[in-house]
Coordinates of C-alpha atoms and ligand atoms in Angstrom, one line a residue:
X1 CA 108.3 130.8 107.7
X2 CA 105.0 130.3 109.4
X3 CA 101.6 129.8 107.6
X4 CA 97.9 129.4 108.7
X5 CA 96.2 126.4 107.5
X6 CA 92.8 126.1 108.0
X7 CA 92.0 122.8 110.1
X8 CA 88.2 123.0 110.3
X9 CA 85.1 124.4 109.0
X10 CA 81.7 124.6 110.8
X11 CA 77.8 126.7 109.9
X12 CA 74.8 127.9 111.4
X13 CA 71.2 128.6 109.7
X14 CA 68.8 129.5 111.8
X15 CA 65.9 126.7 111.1
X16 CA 63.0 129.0 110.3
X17 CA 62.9 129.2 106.6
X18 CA 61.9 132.7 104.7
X19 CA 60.8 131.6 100.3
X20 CA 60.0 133.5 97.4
X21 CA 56.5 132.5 98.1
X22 CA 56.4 134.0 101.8
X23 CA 57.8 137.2 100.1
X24 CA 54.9 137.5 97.0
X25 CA 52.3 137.6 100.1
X26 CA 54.8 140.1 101.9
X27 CA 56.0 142.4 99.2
X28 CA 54.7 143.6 95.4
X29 CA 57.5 140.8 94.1
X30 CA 57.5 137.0 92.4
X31 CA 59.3 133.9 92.8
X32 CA 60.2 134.0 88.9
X33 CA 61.8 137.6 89.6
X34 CA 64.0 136.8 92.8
X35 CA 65.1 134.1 91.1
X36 CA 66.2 135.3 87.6
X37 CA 67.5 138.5 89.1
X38 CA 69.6 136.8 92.1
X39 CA 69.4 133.3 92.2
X40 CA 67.6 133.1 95.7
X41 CA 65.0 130.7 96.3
X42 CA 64.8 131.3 100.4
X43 CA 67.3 132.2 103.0
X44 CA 67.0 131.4 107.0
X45 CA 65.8 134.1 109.7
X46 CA 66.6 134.1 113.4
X47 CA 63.8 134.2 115.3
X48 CA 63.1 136.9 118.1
X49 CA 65.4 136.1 120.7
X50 CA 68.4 134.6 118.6
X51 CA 71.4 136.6 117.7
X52 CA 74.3 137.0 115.7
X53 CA 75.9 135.6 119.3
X54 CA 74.0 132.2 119.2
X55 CA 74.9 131.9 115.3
X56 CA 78.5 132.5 116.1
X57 CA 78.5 129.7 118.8
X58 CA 76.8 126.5 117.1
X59 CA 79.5 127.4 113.9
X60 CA 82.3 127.8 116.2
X61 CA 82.0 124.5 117.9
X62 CA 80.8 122.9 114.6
X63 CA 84.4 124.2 113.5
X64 CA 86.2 123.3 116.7
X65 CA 84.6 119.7 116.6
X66 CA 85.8 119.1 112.8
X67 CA 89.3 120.6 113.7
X68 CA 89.3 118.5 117.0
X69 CA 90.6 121.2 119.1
X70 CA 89.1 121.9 122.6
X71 CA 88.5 125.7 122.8
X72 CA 91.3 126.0 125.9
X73 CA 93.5 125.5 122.7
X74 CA 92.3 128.9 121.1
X75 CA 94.5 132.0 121.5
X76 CA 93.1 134.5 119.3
X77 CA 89.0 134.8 118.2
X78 CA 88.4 137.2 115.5
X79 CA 84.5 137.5 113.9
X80 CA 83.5 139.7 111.4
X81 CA 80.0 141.4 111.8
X82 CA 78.1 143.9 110.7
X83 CA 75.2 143.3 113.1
X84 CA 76.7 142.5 116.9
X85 CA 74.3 141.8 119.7
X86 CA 75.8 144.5 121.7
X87 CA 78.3 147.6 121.0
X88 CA 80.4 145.8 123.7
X89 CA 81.4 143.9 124.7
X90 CA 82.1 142.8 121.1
X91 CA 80.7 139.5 119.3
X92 CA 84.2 138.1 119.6
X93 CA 84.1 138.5 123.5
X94 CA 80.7 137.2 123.6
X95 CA 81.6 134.0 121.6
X96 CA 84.7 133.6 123.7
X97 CA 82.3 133.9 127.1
X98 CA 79.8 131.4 125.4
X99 CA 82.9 129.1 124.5
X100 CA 83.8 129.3 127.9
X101 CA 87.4 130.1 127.5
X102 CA 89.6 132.8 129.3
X103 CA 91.9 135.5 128.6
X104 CA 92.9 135.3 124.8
X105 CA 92.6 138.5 122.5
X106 CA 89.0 138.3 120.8
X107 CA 87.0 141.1 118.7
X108 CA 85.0 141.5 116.1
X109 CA 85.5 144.0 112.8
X110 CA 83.0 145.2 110.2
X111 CA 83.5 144.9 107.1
X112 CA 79.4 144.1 105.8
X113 CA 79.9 141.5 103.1
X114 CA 83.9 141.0 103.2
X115 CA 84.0 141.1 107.1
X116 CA 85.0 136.8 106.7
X117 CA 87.6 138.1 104.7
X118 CA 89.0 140.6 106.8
X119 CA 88.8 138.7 109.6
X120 CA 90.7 135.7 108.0
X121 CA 93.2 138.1 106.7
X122 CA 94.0 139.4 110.3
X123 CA 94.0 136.3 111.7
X124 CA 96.3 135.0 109.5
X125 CA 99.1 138.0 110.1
X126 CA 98.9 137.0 113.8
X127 CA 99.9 133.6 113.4
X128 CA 102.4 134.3 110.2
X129 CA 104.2 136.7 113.1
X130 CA 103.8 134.0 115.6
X131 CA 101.3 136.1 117.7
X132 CA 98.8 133.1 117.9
X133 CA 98.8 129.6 116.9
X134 CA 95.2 128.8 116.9
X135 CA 92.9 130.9 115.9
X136 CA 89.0 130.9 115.6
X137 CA 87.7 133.1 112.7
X138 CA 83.9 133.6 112.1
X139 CA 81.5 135.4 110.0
X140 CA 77.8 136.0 111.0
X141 CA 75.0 138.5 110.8
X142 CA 71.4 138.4 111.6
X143 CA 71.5 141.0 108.9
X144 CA 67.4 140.6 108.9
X145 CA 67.1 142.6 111.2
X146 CA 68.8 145.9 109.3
X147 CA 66.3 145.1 106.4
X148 CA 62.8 147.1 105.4
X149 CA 60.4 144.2 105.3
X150 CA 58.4 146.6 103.1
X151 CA 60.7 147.2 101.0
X152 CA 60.9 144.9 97.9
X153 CA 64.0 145.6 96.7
X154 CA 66.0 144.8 99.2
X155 CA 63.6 142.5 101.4
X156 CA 64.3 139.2 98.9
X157 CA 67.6 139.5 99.4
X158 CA 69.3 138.8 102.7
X159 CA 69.2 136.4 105.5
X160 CA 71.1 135.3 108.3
X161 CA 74.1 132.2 108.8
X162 CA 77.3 131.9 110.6
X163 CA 80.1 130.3 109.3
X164 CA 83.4 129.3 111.1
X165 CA 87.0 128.4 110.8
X166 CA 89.6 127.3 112.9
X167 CA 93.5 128.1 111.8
X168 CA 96.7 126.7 113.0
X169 CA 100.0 127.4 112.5
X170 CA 102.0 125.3 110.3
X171 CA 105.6 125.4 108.0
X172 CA 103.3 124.9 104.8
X173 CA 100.3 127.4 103.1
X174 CA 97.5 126.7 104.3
X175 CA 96.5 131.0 103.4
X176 CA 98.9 131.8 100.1
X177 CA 98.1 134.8 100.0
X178 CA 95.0 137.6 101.3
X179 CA 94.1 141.0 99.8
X180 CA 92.0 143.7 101.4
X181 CA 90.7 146.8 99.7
X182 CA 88.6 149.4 100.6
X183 CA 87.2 152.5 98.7
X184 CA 85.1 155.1 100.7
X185 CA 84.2 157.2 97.9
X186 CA 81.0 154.3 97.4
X187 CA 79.8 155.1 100.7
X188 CA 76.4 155.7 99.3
X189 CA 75.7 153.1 97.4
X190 CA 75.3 150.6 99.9
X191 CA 74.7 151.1 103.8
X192 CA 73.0 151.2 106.8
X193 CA 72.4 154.8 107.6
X194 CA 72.3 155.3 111.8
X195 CA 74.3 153.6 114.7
X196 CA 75.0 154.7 118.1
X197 CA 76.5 158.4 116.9
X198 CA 74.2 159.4 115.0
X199 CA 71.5 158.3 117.4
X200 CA 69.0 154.5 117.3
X201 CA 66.1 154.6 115.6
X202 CA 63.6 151.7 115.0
X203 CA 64.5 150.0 111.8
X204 CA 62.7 150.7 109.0
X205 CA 61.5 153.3 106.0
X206 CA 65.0 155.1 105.7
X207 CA 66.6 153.8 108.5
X208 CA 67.1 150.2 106.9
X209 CA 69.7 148.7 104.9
X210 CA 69.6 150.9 101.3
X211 CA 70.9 150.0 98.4
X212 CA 71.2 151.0 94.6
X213 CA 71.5 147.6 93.4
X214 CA 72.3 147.8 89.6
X215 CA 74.9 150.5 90.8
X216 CA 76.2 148.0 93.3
X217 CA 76.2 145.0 90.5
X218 CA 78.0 146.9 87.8
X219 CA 81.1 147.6 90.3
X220 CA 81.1 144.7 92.0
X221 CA 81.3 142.2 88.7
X222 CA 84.3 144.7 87.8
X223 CA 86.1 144.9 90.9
X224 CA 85.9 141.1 91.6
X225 CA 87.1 140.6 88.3
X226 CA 90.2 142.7 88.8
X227 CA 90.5 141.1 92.5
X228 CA 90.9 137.6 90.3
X229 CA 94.1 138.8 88.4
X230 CA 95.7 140.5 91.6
X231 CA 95.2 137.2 93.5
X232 CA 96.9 135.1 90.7
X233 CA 99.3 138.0 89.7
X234 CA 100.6 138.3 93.7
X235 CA 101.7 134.3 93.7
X236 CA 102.8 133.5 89.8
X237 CA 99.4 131.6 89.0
X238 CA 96.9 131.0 86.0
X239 CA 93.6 130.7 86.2
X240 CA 93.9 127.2 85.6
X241 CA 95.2 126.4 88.7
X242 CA 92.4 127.7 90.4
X243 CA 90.4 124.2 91.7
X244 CA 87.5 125.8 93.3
X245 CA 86.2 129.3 93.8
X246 CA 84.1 130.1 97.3
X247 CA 82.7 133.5 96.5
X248 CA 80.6 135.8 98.5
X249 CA 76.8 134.7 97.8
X250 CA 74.8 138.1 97.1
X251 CA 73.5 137.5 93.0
X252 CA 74.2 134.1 91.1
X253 CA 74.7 136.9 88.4
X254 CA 77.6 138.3 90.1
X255 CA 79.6 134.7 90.5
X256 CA 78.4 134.0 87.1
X257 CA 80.6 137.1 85.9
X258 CA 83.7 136.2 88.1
X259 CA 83.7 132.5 87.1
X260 CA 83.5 133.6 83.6
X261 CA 86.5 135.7 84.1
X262 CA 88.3 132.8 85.8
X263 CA 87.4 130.7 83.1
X264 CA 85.9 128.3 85.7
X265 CA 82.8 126.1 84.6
X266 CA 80.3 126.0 87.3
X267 CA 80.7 123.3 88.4
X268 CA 83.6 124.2 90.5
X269 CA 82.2 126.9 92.1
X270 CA 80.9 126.8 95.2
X271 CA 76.5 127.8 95.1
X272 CA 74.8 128.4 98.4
X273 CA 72.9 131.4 97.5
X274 CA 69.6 129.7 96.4
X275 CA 69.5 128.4 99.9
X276 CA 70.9 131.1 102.1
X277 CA 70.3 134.6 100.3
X278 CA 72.8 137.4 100.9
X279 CA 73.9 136.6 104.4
X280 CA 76.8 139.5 104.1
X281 CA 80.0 138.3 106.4
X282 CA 78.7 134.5 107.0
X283 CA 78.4 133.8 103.2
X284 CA 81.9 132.7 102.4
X285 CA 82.7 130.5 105.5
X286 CA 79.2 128.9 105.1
X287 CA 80.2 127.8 101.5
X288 CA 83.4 126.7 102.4
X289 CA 82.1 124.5 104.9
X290 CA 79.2 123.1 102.7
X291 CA 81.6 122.5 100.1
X292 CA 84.4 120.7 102.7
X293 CA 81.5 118.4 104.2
X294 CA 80.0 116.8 101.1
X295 CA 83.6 115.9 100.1
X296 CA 84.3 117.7 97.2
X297 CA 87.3 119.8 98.2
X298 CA 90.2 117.5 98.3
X299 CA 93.6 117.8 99.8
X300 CA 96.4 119.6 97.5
X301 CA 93.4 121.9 95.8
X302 CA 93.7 125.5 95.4
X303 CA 90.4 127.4 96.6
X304 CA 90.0 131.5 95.8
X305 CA 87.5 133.1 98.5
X306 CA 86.5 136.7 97.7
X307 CA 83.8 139.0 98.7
X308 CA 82.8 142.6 97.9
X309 CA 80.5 144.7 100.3
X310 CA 79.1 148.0 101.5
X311 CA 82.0 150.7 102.2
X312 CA 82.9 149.1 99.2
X313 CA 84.7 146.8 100.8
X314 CA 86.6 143.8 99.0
X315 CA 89.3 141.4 99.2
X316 CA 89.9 137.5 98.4
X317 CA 92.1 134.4 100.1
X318 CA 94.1 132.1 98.2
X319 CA 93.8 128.8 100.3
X320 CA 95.6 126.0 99.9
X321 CA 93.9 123.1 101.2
Ligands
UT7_401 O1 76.5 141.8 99.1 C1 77.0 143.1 98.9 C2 76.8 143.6 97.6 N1 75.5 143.5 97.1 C3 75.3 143.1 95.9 O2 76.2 142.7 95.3 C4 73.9 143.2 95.2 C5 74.1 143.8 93.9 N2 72.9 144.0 93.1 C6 72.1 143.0 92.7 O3 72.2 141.9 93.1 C7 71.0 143.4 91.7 O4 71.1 144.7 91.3 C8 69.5 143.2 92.3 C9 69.2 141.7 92.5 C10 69.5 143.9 93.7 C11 68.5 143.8 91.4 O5 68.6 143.3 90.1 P1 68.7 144.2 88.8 O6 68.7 143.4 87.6 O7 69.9 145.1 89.0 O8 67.3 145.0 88.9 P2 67.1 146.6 89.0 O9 67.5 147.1 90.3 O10 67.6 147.3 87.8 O11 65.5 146.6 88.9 C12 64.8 146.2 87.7 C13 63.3 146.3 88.0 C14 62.9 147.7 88.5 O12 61.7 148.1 87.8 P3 61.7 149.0 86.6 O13 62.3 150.3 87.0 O14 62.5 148.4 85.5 O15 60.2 149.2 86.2 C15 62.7 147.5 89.9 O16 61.7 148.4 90.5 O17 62.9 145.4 88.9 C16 62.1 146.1 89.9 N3 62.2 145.4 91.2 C17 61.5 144.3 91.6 N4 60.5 143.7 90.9 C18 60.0 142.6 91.5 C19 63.1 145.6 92.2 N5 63.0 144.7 93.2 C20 62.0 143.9 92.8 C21 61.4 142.8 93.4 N6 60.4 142.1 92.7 N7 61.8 142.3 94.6

């Protein structure tokens, strides 16, 4: 049997800095509220001339130079996005231009929030059917720019990131397990409303992200909670032998809920969104990495990754590390 393992971890934030304080001057809104309500206490936006592109490349090779692997070695680049430079060529043919490299399959999927998922799900059946044996996964959005400025109740919320991994086959987990879900019937509760088909418009007014967010909260705490048991369920587990859970970063409120339903004291969870905001598809692989760097995932522990986003989409890795 062939598994994935994941054999490195890189970011990206963009280094200009969006607080709760630039917001009150921006919006009718207050630190005390952003915080209370979501946990955010700034987030990082790419400046004019940066894109999701550039965030993909300084994770990538922040992920290739942990994993030690030259990006010749890569044959398969997957990234999920929900904001792409370009139609097409697609962000993963982009990043594998910018890498340099040559003729291996690379594309990108959307999936908003669980597009890291998704992608590291894919990736993963490649290489469990001996399609690829190193494979570069990303998540990244400059979702800033698919946000109302004047609109407070989704302004606070997002920023941009990239995260990174790098997988490689191996005979032992590495991914247990992934589970993907989808349910179209939410459509309107969350999404960008124009693309290419339905013709461009400048972003803005009703043609921005939209959102009904206590909607949005109240399935999401309930569908991540039932995302728990089906990930423990699938492989035999309790939630005891969960180590550390890496969730999507959209509401502190939100990993509050699932952590309660792990039974998981804080403290091993994973907490980037004070710093970051929402950053949709980069959140989880930007946590992952945070947490691998400052040392406190250790070899033999059992992480749970899950994120839940517009569609709705959902789904969750069960990583052994
Ligand atoms: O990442 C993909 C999935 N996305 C999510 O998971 C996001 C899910 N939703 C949320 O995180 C939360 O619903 C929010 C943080 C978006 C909002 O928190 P909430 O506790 O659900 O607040 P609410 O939407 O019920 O609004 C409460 C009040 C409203 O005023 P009234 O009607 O009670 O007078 C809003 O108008 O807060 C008001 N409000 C604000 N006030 C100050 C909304 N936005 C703001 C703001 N500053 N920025």
């Amino acid at each position: 049997m062939i598994y994935s393992r994941i054999i490195g971890t890189g970011r990206y934030l963009p280094e200009q800095v969006l607080t709760n304080a630039d917001l009150e001057r921006m919006v009718d809104t207050t630190d005390e509220w952003i915080r209370s309500r979501s946990g955010i206490e700034r987030r990082h936006i790419a400046v004019e001339g940066e894109g999701t592109t550039d965030l993909c490349e300084k994770a990538a090779r922040a992920a290739l130079d942990a994993a030690g692997i030259a990006p010749e070695e890569l044959d398969l680049i997957v990234v999920g996005t929900t904001t792409p430079d370009q139609v097409f060529p697609n962000t993963g043919v982009l990043l594998q231009a910018r890498l340099g490299i040559h003729g291996c399959p690379a594309f990108s999927l959307e999936a908003a929030c669980t597009g890291f998922i998704y992608a590291l799900a894919v990736a993963d059946k490649f290489i469990q059917s001996g399609s690829a044996r190193t494979a570069l996964v990303v998540g990244a959005e400059t979702i800033s720019r698919m946000v109302d400025w004047t609109d407070r109740a989704t302004a606070v919320l997002f920023g941009d990131g990239a995260g990174a991994v790098v997988l490689r086959a191996d005979s032992a987990p590495g991914v247990v397990s992934t589970h993907l879900h989808a349910d179209g019937q939410y459509k309107d509760l969350l999404y960008f409303p124009t693309g290419v088909g339905t013709g461009m418009r400048p972003v803005g007014g009703d043609n921005a992200i939209q959102m009904k967010g206590n909607e949005v909260f109240k399935v999401a705490v309930n569908t991540l909670g039932r995302i728990v048991d089906e990930t423990l369920a699938a492989n035999g587990l309790e939630k005891k032998d969960i180590d550390w859970l890496i969730p999507h970063q959209a509401n502190i409120r939100i990993i509050q809920a699932t952590a309660r339903k792990l039974e998981l004291p804080m403290e091993r969870v994973v907490l980037t969104v004070q710093e970051t905001g929402n950053t949709s598809a980069a959140s989880v692989p930007m946590a992952l990495d945070v947490a691998v760097r400052d040392g406190r995932i250790n070899s033999g522990d059992l992480l749970l990754l899950e994120a839940f986003g517009g569609g709705f989409t959902w789904g969750s890795a069960l990583v052994r590390w």
